[in-house]
Coordinates of N, CA and C in Angstrom, one line a residue:
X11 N 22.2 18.4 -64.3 CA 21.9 17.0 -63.9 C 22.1 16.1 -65.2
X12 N 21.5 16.7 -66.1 CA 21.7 15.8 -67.4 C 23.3 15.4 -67.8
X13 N 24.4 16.4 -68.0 CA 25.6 16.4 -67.8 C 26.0 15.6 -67.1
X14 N 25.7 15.3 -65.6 CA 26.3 14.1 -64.9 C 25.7 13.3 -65.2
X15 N 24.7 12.6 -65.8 CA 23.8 11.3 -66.2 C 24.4 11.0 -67.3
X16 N 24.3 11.7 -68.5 CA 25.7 11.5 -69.6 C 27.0 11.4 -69.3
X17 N 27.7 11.3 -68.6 CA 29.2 11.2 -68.1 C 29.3 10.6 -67.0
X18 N 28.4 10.5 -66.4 CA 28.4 9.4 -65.2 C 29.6 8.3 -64.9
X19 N 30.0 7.8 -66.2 CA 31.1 6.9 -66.6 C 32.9 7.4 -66.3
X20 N 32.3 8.7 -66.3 CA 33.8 9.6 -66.0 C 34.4 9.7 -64.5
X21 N 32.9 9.3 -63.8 CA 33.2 9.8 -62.0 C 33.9 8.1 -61.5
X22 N 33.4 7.3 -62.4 CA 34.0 5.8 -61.7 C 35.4 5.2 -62.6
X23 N 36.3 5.5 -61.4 CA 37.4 4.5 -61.7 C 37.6 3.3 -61.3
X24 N 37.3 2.1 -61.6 CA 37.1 0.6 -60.9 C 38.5 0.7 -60.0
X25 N 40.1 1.0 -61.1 CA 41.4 0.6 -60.2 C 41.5 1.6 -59.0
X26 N 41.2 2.9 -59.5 CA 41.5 3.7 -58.1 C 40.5 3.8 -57.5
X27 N 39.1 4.1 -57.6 CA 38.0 3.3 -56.6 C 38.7 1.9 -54.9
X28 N 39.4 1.4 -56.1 CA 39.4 -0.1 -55.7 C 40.7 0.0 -54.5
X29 N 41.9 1.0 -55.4 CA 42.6 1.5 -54.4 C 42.1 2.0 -53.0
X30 N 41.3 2.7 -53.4 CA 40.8 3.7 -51.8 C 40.2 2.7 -51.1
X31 N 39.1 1.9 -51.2 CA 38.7 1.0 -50.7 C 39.6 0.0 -50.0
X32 N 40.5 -0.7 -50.5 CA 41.3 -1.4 -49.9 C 42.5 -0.8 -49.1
X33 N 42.9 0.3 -49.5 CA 43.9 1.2 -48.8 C 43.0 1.1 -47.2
X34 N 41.8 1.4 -47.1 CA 40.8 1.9 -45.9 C 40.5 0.4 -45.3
X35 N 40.3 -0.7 -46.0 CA 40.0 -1.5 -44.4 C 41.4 -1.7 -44.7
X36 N 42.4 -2.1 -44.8 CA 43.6 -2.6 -44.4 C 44.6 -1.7 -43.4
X37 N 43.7 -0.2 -43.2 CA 44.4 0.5 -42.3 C 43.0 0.1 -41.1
X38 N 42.0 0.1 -41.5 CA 41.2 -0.4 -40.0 C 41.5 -1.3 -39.5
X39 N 42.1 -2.5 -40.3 CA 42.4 -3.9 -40.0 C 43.6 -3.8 -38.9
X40 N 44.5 -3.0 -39.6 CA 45.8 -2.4 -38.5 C 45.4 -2.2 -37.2
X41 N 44.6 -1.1 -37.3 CA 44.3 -0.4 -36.0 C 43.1 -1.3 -35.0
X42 N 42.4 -2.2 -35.4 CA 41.4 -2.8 -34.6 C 42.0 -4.8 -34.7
X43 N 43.2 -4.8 -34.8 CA 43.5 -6.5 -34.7 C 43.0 -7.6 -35.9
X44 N 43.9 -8.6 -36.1 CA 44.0 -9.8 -37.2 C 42.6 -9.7 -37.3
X45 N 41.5 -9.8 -36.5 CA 40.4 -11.1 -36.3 C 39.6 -9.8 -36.8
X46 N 39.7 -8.6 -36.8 CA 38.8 -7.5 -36.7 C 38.1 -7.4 -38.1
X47 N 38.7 -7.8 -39.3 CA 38.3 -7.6 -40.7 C 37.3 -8.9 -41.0
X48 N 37.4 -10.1 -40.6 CA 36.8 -11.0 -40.8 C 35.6 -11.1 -39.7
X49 N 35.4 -10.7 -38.6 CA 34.3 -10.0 -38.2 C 33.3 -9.4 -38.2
X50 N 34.2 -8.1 -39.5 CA 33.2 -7.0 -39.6 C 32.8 -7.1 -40.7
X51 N 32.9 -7.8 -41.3 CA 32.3 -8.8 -42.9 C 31.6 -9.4 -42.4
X52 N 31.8 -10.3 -41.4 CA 30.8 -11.5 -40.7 C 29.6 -10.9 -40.1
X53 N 29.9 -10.2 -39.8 CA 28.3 -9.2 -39.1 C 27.8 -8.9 -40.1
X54 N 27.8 -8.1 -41.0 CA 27.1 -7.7 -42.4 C 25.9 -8.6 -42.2
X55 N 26.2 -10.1 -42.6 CA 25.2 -11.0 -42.7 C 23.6 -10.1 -42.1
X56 N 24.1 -9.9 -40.4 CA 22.7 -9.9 -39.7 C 22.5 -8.1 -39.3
X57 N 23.3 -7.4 -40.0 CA 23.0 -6.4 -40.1 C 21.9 -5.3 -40.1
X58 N 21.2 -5.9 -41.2 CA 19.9 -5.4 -41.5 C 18.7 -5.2 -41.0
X59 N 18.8 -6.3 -40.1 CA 17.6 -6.5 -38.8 C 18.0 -6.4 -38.1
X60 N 16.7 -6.3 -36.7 CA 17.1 -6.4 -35.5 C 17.3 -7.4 -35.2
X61 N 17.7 -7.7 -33.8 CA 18.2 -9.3 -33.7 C 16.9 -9.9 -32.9
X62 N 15.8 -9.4 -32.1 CA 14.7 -9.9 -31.7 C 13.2 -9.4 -32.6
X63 N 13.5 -8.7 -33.7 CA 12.5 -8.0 -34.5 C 11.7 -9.2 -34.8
X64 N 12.0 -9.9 -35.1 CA 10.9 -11.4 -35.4 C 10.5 -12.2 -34.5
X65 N 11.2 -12.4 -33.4 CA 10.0 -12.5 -32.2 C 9.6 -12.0 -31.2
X66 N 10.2 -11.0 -31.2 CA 9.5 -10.1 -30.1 C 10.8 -10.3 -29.1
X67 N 11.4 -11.4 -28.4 CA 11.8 -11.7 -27.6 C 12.7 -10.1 -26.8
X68 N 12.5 -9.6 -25.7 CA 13.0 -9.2 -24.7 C 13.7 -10.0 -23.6
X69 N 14.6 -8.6 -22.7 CA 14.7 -9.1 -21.2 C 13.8 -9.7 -20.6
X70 N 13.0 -9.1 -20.2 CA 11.7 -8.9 -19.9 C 11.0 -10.5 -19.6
X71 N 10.9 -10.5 -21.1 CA 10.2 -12.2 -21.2 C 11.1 -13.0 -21.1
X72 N 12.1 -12.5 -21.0 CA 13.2 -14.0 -21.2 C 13.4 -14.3 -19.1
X73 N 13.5 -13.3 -18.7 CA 13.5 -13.6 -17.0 C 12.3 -14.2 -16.7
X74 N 11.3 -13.8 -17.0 CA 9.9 -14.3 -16.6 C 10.0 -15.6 -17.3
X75 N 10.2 -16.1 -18.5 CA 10.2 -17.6 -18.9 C 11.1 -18.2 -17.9
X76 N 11.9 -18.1 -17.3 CA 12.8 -18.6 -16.7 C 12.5 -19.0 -15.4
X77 N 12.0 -17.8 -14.9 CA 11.2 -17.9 -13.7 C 10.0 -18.7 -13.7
X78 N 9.4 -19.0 -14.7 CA 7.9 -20.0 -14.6 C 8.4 -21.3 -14.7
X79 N 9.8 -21.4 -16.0 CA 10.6 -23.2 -15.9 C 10.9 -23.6 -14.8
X80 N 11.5 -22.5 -14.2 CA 12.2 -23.0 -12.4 C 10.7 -23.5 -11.5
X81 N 9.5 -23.2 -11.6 CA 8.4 -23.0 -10.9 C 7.9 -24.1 -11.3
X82 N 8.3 -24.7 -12.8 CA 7.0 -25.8 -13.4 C 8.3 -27.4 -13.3
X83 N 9.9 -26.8 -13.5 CA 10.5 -28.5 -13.8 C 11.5 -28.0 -12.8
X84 N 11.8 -27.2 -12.2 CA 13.3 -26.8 -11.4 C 14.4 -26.4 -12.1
X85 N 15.1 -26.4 -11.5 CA 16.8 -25.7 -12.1 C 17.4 -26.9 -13.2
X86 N 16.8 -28.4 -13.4 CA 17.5 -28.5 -14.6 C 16.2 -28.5 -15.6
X87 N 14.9 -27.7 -15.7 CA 14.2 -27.5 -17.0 C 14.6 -26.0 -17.2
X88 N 15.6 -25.3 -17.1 CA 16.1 -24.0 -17.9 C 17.0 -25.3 -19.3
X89 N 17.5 -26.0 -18.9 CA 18.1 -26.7 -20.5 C 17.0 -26.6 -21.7
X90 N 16.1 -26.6 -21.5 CA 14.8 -26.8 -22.7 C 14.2 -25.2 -23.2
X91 N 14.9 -24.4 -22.2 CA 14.7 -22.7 -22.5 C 15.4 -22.6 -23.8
X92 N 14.6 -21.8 -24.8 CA 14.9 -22.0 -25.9 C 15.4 -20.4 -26.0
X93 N 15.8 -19.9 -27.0 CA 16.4 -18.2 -27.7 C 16.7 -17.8 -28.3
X94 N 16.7 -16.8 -29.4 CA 16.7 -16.6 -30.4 C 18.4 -16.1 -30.2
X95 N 18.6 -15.7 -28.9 CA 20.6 -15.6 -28.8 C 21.2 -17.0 -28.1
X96 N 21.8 -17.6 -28.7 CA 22.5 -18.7 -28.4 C 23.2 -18.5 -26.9
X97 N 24.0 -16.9 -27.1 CA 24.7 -16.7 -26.1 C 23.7 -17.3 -24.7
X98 N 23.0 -16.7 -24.9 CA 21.7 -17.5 -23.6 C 21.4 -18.5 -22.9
X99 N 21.2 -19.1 -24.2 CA 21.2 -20.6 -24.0 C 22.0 -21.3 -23.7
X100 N 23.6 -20.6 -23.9 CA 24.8 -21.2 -23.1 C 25.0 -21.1 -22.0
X101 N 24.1 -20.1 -21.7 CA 24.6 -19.7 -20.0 C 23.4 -20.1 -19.0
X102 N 22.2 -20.6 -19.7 CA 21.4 -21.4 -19.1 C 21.4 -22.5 -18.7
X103 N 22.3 -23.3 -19.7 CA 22.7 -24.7 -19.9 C 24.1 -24.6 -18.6
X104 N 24.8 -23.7 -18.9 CA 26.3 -23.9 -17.5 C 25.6 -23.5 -16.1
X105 N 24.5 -23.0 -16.5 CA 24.2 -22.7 -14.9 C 23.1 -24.0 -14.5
X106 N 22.6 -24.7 -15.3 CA 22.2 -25.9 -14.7 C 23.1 -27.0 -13.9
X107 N 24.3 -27.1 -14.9 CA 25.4 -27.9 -14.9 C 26.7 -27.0 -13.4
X108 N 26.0 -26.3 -13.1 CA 27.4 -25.5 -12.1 C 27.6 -26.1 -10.8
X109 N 28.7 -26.1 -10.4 CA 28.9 -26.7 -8.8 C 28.1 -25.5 -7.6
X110 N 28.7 -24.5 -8.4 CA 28.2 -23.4 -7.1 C 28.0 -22.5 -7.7
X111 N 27.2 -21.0 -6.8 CA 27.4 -19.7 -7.8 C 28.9 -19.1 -7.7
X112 N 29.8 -19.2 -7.5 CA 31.0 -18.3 -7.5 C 31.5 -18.8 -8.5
X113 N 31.9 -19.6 -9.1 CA 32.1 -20.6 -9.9 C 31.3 -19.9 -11.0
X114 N 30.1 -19.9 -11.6 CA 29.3 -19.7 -12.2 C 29.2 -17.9 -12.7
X115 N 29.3 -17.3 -11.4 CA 29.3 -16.0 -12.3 C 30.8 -15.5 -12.3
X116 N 31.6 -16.1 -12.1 CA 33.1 -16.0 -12.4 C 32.9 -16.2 -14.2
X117 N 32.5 -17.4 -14.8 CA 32.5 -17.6 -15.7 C 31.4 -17.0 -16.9
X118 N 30.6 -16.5 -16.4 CA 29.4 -15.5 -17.0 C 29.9 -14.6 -16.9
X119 N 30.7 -14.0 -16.3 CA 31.2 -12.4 -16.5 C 32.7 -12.3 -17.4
X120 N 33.4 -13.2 -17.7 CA 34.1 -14.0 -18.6 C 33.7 -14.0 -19.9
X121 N 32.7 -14.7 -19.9 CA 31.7 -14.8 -21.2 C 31.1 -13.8 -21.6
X122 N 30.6 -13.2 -20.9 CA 29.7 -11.4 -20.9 C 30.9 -10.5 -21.5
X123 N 32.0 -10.1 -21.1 CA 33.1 -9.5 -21.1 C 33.7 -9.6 -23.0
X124 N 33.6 -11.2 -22.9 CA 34.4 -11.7 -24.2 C 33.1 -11.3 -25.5
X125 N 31.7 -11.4 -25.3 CA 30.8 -11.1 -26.2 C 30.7 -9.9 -26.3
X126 N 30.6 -9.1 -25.2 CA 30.7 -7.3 -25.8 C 31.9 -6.9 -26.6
X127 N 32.6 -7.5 -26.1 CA 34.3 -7.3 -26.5 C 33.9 -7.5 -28.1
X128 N 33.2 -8.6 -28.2 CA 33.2 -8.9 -30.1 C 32.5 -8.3 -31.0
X129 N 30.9 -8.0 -30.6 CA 30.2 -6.9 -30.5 C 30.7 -5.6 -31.0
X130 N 30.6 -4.6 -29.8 CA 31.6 -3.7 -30.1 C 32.5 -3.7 -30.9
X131 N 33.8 -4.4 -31.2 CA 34.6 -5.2 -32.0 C 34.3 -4.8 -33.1
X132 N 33.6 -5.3 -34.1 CA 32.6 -4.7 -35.3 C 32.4 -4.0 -35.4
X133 N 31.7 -2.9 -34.4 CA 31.0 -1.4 -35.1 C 32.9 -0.4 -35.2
X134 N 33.0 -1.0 -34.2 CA 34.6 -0.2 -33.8 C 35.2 -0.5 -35.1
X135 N 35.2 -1.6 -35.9 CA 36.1 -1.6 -37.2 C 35.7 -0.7 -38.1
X136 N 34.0 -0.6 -38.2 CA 33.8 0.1 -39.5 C 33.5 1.9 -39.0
X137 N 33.7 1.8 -37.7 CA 34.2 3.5 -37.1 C 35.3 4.1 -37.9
X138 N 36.1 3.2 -37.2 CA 37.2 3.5 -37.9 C 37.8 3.4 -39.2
X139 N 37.1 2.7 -40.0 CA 36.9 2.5 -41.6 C 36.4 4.0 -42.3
X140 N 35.4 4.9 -41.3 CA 34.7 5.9 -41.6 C 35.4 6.6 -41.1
X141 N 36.5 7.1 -40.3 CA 38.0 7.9 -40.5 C 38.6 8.3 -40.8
X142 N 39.1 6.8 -41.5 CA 40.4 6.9 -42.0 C 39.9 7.1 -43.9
X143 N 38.9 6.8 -44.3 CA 38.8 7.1 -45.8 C 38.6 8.6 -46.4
X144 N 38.5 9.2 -45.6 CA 38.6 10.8 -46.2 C 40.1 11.2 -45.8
X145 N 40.8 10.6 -45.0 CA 42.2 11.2 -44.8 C 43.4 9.8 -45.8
X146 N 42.6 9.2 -46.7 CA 43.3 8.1 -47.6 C 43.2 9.1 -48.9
X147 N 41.7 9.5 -48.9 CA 40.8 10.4 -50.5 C 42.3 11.7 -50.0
X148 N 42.3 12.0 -49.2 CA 43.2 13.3 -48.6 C 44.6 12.8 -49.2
X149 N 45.1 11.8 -49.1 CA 46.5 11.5 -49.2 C 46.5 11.7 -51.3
X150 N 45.7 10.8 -51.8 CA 45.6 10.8 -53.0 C 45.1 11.8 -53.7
X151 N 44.3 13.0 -53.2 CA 44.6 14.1 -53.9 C 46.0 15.3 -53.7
X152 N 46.8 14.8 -52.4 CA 48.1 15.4 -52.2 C 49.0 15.1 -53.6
X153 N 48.8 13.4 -53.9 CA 49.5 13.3 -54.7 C 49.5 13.6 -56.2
X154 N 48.2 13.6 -56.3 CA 47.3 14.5 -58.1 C 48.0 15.1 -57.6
X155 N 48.4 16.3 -56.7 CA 48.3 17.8 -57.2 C 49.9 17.9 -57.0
X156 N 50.9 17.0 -56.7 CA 52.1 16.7 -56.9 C 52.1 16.1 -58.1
X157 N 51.5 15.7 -58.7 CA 51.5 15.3 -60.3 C 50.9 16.4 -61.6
X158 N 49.9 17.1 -60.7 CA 49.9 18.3 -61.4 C 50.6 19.4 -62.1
X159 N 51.6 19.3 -60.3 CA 52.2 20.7 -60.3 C 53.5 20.2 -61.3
X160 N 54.0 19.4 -61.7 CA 55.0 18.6 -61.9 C 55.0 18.4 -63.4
X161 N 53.6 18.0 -63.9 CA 53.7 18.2 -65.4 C 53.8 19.6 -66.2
X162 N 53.9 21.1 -65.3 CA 54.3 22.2 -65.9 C 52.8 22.8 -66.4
X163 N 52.9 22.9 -68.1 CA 51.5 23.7 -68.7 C 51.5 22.5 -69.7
X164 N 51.3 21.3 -69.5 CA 51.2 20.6 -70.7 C 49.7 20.1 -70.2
X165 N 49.0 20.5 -71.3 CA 47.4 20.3 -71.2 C 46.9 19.0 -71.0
X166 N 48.0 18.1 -71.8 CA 47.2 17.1 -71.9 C 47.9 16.0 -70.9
X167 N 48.5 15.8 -70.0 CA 49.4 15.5 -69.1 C 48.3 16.0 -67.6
X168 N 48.2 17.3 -67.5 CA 47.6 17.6 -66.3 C 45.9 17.4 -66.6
X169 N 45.3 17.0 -67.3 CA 43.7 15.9 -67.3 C 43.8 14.9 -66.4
X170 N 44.9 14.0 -66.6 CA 44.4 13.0 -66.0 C 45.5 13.1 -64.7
X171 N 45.9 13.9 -64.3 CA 46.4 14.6 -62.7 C 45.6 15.1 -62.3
X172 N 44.5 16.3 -62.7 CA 43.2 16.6 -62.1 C 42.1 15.6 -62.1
X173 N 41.8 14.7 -62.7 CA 40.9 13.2 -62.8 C 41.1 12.5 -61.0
X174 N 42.5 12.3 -61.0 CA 43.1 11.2 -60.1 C 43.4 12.0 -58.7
X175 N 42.9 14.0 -58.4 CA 42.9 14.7 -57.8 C 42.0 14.8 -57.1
X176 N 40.6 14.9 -58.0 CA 39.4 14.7 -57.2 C 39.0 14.0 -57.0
X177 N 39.2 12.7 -58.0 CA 38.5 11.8 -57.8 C 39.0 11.0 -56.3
X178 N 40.0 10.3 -56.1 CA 40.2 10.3 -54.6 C 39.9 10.7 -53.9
X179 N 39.5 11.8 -53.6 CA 38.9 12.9 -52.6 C 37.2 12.3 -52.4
X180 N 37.0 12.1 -53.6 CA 35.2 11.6 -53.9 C 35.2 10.3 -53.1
X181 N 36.3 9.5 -53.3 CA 35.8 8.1 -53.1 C 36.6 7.8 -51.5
X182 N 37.3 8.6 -51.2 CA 37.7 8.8 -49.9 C 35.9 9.5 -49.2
X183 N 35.6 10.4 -49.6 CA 33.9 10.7 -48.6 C 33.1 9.8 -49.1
X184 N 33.0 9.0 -50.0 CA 31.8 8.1 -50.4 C 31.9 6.9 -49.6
X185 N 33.1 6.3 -49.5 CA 33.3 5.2 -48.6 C 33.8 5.7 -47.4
X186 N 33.8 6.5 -46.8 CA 33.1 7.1 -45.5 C 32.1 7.2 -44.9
X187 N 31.1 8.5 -45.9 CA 29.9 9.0 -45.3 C 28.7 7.8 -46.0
X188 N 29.1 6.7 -47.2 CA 27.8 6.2 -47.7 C 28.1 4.7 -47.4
X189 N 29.5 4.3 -47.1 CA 29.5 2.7 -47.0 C 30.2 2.4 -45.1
X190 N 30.8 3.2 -44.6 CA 31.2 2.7 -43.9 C 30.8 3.7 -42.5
X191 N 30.3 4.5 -42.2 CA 29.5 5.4 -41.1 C 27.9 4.7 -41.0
X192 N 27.3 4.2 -42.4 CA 25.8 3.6 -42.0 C 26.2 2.5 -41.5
X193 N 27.0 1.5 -42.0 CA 26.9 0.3 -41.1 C 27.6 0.3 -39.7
X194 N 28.5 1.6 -39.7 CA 28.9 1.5 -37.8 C 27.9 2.1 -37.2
X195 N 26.9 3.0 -37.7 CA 25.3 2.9 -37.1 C 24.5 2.1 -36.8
X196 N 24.7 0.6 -38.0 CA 23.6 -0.1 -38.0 C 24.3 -1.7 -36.7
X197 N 25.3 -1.5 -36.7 CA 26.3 -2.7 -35.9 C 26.3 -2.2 -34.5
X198 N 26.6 -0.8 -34.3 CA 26.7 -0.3 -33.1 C 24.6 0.0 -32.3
X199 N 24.0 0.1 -32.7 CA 22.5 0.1 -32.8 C 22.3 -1.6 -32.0
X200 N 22.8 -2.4 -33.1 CA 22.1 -3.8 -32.9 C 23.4 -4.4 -31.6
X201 N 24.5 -4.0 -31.5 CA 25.3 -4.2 -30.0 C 24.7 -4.0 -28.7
X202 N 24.5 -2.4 -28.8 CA 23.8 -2.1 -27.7 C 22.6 -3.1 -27.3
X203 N 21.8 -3.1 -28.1 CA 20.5 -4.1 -27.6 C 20.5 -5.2 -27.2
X204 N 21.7 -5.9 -28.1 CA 22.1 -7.3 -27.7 C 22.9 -7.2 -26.1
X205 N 23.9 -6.8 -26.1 CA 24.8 -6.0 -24.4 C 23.5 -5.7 -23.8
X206 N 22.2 -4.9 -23.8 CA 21.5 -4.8 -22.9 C 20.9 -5.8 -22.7
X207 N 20.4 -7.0 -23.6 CA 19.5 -7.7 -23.0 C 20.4 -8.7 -22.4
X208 N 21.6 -9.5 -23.0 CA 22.3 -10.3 -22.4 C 22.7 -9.9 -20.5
X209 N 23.0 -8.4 -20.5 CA 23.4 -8.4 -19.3 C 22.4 -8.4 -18.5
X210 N 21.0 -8.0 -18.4 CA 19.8 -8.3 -18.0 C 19.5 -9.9 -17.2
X211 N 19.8 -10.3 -18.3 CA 19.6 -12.0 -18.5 C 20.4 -12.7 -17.2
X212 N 21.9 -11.8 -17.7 CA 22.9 -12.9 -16.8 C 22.4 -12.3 -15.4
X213 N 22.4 -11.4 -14.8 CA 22.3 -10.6 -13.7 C 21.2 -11.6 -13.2
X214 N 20.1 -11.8 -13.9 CA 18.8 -12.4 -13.2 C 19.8 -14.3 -13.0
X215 N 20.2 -14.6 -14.2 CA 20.6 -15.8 -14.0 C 22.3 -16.1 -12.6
X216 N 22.9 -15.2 -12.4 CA 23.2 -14.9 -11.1 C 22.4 -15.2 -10.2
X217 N 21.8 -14.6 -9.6 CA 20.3 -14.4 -8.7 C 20.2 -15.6 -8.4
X218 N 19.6 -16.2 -9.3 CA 19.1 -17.4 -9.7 C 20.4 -18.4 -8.9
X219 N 21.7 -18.7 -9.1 CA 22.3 -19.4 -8.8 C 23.0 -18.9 -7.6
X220 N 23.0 -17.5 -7.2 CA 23.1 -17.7 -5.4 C 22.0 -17.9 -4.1
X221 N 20.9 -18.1 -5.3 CA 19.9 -18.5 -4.3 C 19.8 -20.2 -4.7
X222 N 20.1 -20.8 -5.7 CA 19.9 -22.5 -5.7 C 20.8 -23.0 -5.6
X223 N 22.5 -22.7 -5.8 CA 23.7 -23.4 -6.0 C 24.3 -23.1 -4.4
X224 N 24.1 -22.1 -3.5 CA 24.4 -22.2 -2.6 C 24.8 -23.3 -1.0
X225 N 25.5 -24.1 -1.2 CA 25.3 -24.8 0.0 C 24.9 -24.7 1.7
X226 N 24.2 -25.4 1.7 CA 23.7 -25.3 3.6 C 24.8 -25.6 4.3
X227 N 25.3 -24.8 5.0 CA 26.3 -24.7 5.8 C 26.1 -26.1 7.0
X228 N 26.9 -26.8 7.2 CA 26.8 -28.2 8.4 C 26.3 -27.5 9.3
X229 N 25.2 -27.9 10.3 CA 24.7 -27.8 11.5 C 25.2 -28.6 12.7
X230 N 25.7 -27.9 13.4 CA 26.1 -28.6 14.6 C 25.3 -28.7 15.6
X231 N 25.6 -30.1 16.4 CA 24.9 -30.0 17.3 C 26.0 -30.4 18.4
X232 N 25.5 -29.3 19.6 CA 26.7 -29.7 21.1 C 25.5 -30.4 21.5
X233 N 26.0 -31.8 22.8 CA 25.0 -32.6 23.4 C 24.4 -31.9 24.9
X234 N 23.5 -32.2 25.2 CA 23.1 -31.5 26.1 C 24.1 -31.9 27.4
X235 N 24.2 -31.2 28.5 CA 25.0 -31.0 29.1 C 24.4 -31.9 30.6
X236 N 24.7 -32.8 30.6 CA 23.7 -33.8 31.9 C 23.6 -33.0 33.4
X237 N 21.9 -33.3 33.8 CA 22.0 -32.1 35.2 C 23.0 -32.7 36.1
X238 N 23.5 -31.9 37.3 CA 24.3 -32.1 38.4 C 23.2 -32.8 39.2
X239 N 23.2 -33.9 39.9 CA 22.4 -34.0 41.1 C 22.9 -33.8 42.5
X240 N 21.8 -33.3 42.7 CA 22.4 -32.6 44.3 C 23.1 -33.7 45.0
X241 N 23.8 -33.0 45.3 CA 24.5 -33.7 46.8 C 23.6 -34.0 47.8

């Protein structure tokens, strides 16, 4: 232990570090689309918490608030429903404003669809970030040991081909198993919850609009039919 605490300085290369690192999102960037890398940076931000950990807020309560606004101001006091997911609040706001329900959950399943999509989106970048970095660490110790084999028996030549052998290998599993597998745990974790409670939400807010947005069909009336009098 002491030996690696003294040399510690030996295991970090900033340029080839810096290589494997960028070699790895620029192939997840490949494989998950343009918008995918500026995403999965963008999520970091809210990573670390849950996304209702500070207020509590559930499905649960968010149908029941909904249900008591409709009871206390009607179908347009859901605008004043407040949420700690925006996404919500949009789809509370278009369902006040809707002509009808078909209309309405045509466009909520649209919007549902396009938010998991982005969601997902995220943890799927840094999945795949945690893939492909041990088979990058893999590619650059192929090449040490092609630089190895290649300087012959000259001692001082094959140091820094064994350096640039393992060390790739290290920083290919470190930015795997220590940077990029915890946050597709921690992204894929906070998706799910968010995908459960939003579809929760819309499902009740459906409901909601084929029982208020529905029109009453015209009533007809045939005229009564005048008696015959007898002959």
């Amino acid at each position: 232990m002491d030996i690696i605490l003294t040399n510690i300085w030996r295991f970090f290369d900033p340029l080839l570090f810096s290589a494997v690192l960028g070699s790895v999102l620029i192939m997840a960037w490949v494989q998950n689309g343009r918008a995918s890398l500026v995403r999965a940076f963008a999520a970091l931000a809210n990573s670390s918490r849950d996304p209702f950990g500070d207020s509590g807020e559930n499905a649960t309560y968010m149908c029941r608030r909904i249900d008591f606004t409709m009871r206390e101001a009607g179908l347009s006091g859901l605008e004043q429903v407040r949420s700690i997911d925006k996404f919500v609040v949009n789809v509370l706001g278009r369902l006040v404003h809707a002509k009808d329900s078909k209309s309405f959950e045509e466009w909520v399943r649209l919007e549902e669809h396009s938010a998991k999509t982005k969601l997902d989106g995220t943890a799927t970048y840094w999945h795949s970030a945690a893939e492909i970095a041990p088979a990058i660490g893999l590619i650059g110790t192929i090449i040490g040991l092609i630089q190895l084999f290649a300087t012959g028996i000259d001692p001082l030549k094959m140091g820094p081909a064994m350096s640039f052998t393992l060390l790739t290998s290290l920083y290919g599993l470190f930015v795997s198993h220590i940077i990029a597998f915890p946050i597709y745990v921690r992204l894929h974790a906070r998706a799910e919850v968010l995908n459960s409670y939003r579809s929760m939400v819309i499902e009740h807010a459906i409901s909601i609009a084929k029982r208020e947005l529905n029109p009453v069909g015209p009533v007809h009336f045939s005229p009564a039919k005048a008696s015959q009098k007898a002959a």
